[in-house]
Short mmCIF file of C-alpha atoms in Angstrom, two decimals:
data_model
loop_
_atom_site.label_atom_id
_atom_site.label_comp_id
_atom_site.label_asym_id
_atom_site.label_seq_id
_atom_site.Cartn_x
_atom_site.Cartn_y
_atom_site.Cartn_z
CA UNK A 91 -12.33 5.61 12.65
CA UNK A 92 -10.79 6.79 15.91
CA UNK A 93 -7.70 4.62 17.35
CA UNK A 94 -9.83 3.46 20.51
CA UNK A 95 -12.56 2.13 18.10
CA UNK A 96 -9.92 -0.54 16.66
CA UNK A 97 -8.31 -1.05 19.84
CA UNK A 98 -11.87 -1.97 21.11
CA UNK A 99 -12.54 -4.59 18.23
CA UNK A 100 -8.97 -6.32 18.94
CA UNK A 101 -9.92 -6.57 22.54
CA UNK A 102 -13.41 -8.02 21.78
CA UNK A 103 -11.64 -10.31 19.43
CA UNK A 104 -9.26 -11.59 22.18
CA UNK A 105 -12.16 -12.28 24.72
CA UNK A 106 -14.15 -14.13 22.07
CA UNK A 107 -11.28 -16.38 21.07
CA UNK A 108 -9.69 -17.07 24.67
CA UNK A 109 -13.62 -17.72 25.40
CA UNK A 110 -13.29 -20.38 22.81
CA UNK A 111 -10.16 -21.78 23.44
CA UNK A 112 -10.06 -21.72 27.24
CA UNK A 113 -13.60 -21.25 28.20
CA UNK A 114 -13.06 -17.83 30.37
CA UNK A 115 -12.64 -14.15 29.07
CA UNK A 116 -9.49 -12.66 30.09
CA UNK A 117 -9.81 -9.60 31.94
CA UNK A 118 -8.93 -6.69 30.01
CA UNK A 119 -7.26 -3.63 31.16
CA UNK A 120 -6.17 -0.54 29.29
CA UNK A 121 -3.13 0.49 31.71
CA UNK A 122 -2.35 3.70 29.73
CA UNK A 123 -0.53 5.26 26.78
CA UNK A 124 3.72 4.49 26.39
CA UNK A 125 6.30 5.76 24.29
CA UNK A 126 8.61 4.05 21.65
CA UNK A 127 10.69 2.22 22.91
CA UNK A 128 9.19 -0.55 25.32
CA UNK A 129 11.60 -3.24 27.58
CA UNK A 130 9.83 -6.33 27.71
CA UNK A 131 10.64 -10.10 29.26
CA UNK A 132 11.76 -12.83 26.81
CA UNK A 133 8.43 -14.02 25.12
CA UNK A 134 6.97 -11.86 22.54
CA UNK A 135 5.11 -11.82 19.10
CA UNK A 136 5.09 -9.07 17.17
CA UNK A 137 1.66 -8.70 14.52
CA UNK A 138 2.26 -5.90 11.80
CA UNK A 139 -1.31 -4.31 10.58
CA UNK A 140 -1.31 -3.17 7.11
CA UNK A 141 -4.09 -1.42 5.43
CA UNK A 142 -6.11 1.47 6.65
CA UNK A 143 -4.14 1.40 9.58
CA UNK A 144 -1.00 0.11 9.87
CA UNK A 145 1.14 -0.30 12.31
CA UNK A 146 1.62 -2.93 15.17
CA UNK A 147 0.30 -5.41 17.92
CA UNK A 148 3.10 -6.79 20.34
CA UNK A 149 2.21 -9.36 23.02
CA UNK A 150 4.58 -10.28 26.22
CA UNK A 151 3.86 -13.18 27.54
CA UNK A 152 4.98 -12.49 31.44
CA UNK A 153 6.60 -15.62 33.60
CA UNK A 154 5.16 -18.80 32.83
CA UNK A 155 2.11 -17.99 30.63
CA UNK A 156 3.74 -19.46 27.15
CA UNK A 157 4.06 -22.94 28.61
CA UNK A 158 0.56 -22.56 30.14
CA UNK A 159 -1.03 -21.57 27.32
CA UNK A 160 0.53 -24.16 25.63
CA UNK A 161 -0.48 -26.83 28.47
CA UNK A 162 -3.86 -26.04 28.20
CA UNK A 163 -4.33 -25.54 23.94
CA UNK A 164 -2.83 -29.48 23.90
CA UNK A 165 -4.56 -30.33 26.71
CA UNK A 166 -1.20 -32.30 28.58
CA UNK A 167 1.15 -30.33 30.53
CA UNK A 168 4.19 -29.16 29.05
CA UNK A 169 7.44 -28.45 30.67
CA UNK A 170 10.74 -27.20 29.19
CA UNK A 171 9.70 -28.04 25.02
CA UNK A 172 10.63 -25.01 23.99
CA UNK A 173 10.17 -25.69 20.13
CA UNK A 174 6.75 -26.89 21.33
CA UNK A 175 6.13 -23.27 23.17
CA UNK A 176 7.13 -21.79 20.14
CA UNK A 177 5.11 -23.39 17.55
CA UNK A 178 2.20 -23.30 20.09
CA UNK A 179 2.14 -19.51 20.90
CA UNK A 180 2.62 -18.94 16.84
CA UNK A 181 -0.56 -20.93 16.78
CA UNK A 182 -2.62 -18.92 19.48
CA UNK A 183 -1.36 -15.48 18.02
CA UNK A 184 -2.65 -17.15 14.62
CA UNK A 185 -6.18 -17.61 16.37
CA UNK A 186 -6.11 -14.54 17.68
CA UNK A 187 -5.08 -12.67 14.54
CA UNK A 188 -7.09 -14.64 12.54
CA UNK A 189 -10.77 -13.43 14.34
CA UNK A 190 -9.33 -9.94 15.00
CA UNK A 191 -8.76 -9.87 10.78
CA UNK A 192 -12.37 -10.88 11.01
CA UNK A 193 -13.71 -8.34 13.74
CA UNK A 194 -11.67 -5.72 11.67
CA UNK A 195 -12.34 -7.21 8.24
CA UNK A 196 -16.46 -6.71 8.96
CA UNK A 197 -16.00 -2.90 10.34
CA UNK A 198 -13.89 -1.77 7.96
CA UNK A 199 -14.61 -3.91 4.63
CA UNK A 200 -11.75 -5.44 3.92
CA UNK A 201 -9.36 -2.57 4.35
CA UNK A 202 -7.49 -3.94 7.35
CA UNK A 203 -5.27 -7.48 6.89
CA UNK A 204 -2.36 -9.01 10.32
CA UNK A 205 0.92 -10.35 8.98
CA UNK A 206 1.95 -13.28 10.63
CA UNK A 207 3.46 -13.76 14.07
CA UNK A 208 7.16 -12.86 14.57
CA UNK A 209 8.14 -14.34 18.26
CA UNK A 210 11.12 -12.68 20.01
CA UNK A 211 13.25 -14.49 22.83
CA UNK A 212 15.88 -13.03 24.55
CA UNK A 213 17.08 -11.22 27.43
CA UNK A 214 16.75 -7.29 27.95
CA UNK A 215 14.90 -7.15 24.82
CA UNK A 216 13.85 -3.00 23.36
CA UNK A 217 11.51 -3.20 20.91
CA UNK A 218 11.09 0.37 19.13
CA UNK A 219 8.41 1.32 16.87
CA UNK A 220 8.10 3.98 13.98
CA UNK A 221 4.56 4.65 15.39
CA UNK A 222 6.18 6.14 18.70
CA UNK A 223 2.06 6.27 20.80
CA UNK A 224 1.93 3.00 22.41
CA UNK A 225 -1.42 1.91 24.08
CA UNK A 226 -0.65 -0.86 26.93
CA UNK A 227 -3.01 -3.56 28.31
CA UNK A 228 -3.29 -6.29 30.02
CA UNK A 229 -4.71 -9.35 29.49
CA UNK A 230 -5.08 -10.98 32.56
CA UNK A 231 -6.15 -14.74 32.30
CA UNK A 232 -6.91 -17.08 35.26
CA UNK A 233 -4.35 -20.11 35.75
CA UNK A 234 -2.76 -18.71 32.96
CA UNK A 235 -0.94 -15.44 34.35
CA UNK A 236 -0.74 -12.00 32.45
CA UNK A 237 -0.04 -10.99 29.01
CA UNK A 238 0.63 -7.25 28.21
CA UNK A 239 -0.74 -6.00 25.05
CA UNK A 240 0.60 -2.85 23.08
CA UNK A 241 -1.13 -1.60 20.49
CA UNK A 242 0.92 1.15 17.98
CA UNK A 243 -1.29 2.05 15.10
CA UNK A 244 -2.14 5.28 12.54
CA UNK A 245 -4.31 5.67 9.93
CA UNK A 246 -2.22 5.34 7.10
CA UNK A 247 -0.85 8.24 4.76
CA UNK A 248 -2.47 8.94 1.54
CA UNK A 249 0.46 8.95 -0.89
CA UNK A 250 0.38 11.89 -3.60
CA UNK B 251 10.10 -20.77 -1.41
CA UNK B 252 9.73 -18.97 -4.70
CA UNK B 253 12.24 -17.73 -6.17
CA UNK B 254 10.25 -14.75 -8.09
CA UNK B 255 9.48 -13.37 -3.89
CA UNK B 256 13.46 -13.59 -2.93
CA UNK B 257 15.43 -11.95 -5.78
CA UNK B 258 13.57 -8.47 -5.49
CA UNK B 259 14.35 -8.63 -1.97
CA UNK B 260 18.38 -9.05 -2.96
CA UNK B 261 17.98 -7.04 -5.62
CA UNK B 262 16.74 -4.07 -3.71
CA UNK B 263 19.22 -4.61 -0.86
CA UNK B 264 21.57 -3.89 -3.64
CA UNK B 265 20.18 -1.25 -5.37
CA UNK B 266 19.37 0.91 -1.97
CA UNK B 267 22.50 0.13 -0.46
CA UNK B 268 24.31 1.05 -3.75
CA UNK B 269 22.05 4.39 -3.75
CA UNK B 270 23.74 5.64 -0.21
CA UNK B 271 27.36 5.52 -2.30
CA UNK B 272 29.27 4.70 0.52
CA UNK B 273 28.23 0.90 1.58
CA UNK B 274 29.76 -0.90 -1.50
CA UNK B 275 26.76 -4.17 -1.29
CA UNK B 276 28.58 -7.53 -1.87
CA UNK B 277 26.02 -10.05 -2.11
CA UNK B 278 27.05 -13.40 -0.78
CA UNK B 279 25.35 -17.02 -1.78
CA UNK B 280 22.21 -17.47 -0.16
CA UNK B 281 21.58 -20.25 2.02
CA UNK B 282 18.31 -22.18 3.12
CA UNK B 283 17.78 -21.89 7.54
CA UNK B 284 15.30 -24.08 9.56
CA UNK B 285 15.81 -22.33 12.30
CA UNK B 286 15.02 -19.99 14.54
CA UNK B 287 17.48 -16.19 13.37
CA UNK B 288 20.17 -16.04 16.39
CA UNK B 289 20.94 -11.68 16.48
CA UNK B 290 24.18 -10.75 16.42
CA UNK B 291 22.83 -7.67 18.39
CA UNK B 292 20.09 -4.87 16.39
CA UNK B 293 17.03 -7.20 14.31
CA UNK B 294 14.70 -5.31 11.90
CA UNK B 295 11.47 -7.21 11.25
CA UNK B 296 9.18 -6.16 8.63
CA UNK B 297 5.89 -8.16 8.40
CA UNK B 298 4.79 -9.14 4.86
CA UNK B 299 0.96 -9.37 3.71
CA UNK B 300 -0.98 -10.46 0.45
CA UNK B 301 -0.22 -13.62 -1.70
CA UNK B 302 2.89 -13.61 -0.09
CA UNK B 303 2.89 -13.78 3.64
CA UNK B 304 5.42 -13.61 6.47
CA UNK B 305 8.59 -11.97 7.39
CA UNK B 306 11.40 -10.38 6.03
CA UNK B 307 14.10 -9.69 9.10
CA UNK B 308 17.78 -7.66 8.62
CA UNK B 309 20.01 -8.72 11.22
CA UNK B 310 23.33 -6.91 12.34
CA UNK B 311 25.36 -5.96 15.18
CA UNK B 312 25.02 -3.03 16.94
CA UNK B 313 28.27 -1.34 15.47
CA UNK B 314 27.03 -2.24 11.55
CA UNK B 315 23.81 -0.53 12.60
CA UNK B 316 25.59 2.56 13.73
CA UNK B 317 27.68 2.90 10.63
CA UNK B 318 24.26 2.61 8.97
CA UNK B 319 22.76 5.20 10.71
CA UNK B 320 25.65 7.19 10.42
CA UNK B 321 25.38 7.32 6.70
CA UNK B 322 21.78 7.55 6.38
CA UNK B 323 22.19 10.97 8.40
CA UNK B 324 24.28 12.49 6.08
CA UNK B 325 27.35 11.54 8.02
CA UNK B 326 26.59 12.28 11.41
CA UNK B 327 28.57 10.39 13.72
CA UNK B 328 26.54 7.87 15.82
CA UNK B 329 28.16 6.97 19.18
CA UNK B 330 25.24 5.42 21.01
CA UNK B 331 22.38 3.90 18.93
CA UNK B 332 19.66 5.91 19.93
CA UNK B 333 16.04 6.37 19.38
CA UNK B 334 17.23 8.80 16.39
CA UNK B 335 20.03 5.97 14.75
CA UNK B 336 17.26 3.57 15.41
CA UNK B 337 14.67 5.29 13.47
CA UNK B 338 17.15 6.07 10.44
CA UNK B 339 18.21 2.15 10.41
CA UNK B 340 14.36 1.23 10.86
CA UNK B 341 14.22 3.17 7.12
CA UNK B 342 16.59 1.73 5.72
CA UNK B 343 15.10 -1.60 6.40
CA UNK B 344 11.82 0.30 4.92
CA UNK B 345 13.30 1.16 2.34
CA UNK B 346 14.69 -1.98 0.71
CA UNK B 347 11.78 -3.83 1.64
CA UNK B 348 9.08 -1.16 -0.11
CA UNK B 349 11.00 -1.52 -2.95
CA UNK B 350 11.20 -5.32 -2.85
CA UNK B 351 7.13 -5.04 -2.61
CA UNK B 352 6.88 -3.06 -5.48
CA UNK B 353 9.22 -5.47 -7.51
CA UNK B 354 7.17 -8.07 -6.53
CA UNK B 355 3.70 -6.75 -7.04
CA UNK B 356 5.05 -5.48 -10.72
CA UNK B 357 4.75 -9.08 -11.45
CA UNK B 358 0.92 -9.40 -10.72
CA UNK B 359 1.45 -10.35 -7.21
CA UNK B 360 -0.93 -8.99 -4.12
CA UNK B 361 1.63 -7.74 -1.23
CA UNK B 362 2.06 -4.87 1.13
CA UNK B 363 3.97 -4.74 3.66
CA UNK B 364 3.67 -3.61 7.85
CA UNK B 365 5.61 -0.61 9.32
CA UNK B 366 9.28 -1.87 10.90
CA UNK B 367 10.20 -2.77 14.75
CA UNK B 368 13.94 -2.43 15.61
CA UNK B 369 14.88 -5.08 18.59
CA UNK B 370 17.82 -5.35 20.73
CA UNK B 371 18.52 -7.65 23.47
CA UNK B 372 21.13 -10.46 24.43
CA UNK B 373 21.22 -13.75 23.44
CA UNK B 374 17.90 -12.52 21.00
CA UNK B 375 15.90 -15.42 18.63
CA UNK B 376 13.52 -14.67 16.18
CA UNK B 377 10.89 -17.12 15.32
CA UNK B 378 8.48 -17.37 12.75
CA UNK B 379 5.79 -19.80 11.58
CA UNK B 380 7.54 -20.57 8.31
CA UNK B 381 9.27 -23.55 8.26
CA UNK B 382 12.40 -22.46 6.25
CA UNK B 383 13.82 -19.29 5.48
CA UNK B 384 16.53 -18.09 3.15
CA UNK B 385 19.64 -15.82 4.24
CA UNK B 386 21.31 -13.27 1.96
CA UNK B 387 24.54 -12.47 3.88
CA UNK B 388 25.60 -9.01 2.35
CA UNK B 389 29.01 -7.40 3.60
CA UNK B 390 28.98 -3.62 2.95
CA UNK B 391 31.73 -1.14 4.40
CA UNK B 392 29.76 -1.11 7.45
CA UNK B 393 29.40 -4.73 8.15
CA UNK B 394 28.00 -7.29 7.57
CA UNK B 395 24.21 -7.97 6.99
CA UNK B 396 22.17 -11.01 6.92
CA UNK B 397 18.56 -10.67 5.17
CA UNK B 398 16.32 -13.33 6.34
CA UNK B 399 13.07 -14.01 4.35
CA UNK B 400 10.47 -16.14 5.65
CA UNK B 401 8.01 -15.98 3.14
CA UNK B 402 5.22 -18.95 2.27
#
């Protein structure tokens, strides 16, 4: 299946389940194709894809669009509970994750499975990837702000 | 956490590092962490999938990872850690946790595991969804490396 097929499905999946957990689809923008490696701002998770594709999903949460996510999944406004922000974008990456596995599971019969969230904090953070072609969107939610999502997956190598 | 998911991962951090001939592994006691992995400078996380799920993340400072890299290119030296040192230390961490995955799915156990990503950054956390992890610190002639698994 071509790479823009599965990048499709994710996408659909993260409408769906911001549709579900905010009550508006995020506006979705494919901004282009990057290069291994990528500078990103201090809030990230990191989804490895294993099975007929492996590979990665990274999301950077830009400015303050962890604590609003946050805010809005527990319904109260949240200010500077960072353990909070960090359990509750684990959980939303879960959701997502979870009904992309399902999106994926149904077009590809069970040959695709997420590993759990990884979140990154920090300043001047590099990530680098093995899979070096990087596709970049953005996820642009209202009162939440902008997420950027890159997507770095192959078909997997047949081993001899 | 099980212990029958954390010794291949030690034991494979030995036997790979032993392989290179040149790191001399010394495995220290491993020690339970709540939370969140504080870098010392270069993380490797490697996603886990199966029966077994989570993360298994090396952690070392920039100089240990060019030392690594060094050796894993036959030698080379490695002045600034590149896109090239990054990709041989990325193996490494590959390496020792594809063989940890066979070890453990030798035993009857369901597990594969994701592709690496190599971070830098200052003042770097790494956070999982697993309550506790354990830490192998290992010193080799290169430095010293912690091995964090988060496994549930």
């Amino acid at each position: 299946m071509p790479r823009i097929l599965y990048e499709k499905i994710v996408c659909e999946a993260i409408k769906e389940t911001s549709k579900k957990l905010f009550g508006r689809v995020p506006k979705i923008t494919k901004t282009g194709e990057t290069k291994s490696p990528i500078a990103v701002e201090s809030f990230n998770v990191i989804l490895g894809i294993v099975g007929d594709i492996t590979g990665q999903i990274i999301f950077n949460f830009k400015g303050e669009s962890p604590r609003k996510i946050v805010s809005k999944l527990l319904n109260r406004e949240i200010f500077d509970e960072e353990e909070l922000q960090i359990s509750g974008i684990a959980e939303f990456a879960n959701i997502l994750s979870g009904n992309a596995i399902t999106e994926l599971f149904e077009e590809t019969q069970g040959k695709i499975d997420i590993t759990p969230p990884s979140i990154i904090m920090g300043n001047h953070v590099v990530l680098s990837t093995v899979i070096h072609d990087i596709s970049e969107f953005v996820l642009e939610y209202e009162e939440i702000g902008e997420i950027v999502m890159y997507i770095a997956i192959k078909e997997k190598e047949e081993k001899n | 956490m099980n212990v029958e998911y954390i010794n291949p991962f030690t034991q494979a951090t030995f036997d790979v590092l032993t392989m290179f001939g040149t790191f001399d592994p010394k495995l220290g006691k491993p020690f339970v962490k709540d939370d969140a992995l504080i870098s010392v400078g270069v993380v490797v996380v490697v996603g886990i999938i199966g029966e077994v799920k989570g993360q298994v993340a090396y952690s070392f400072s920039e100089e240990t990872a060019k030392m690594i890299a060094s050796t894993m290119m036959m030698g080379m030296p490695v002045d600034t850690f590149d896109e090239m040192a990054k990709s041989a230390v990325s193996e490494l961490s590959n390496m020792i946790s594809g063989n940890a995955s066979t070890a453990i799915a030798a035993k009857g156990f369901v597990i594969d595991i994701a592709p690496p990503t190599l971070i830098t950054g200052e003042n770097m956390r790494l956070a999982t969804n697993v309550k506790k992890s354990l830490v192998v610190p290992v010193s080799t002639t290169a430095g010293n490396i912690d091995i964090w698994v988060s496994l549930e």
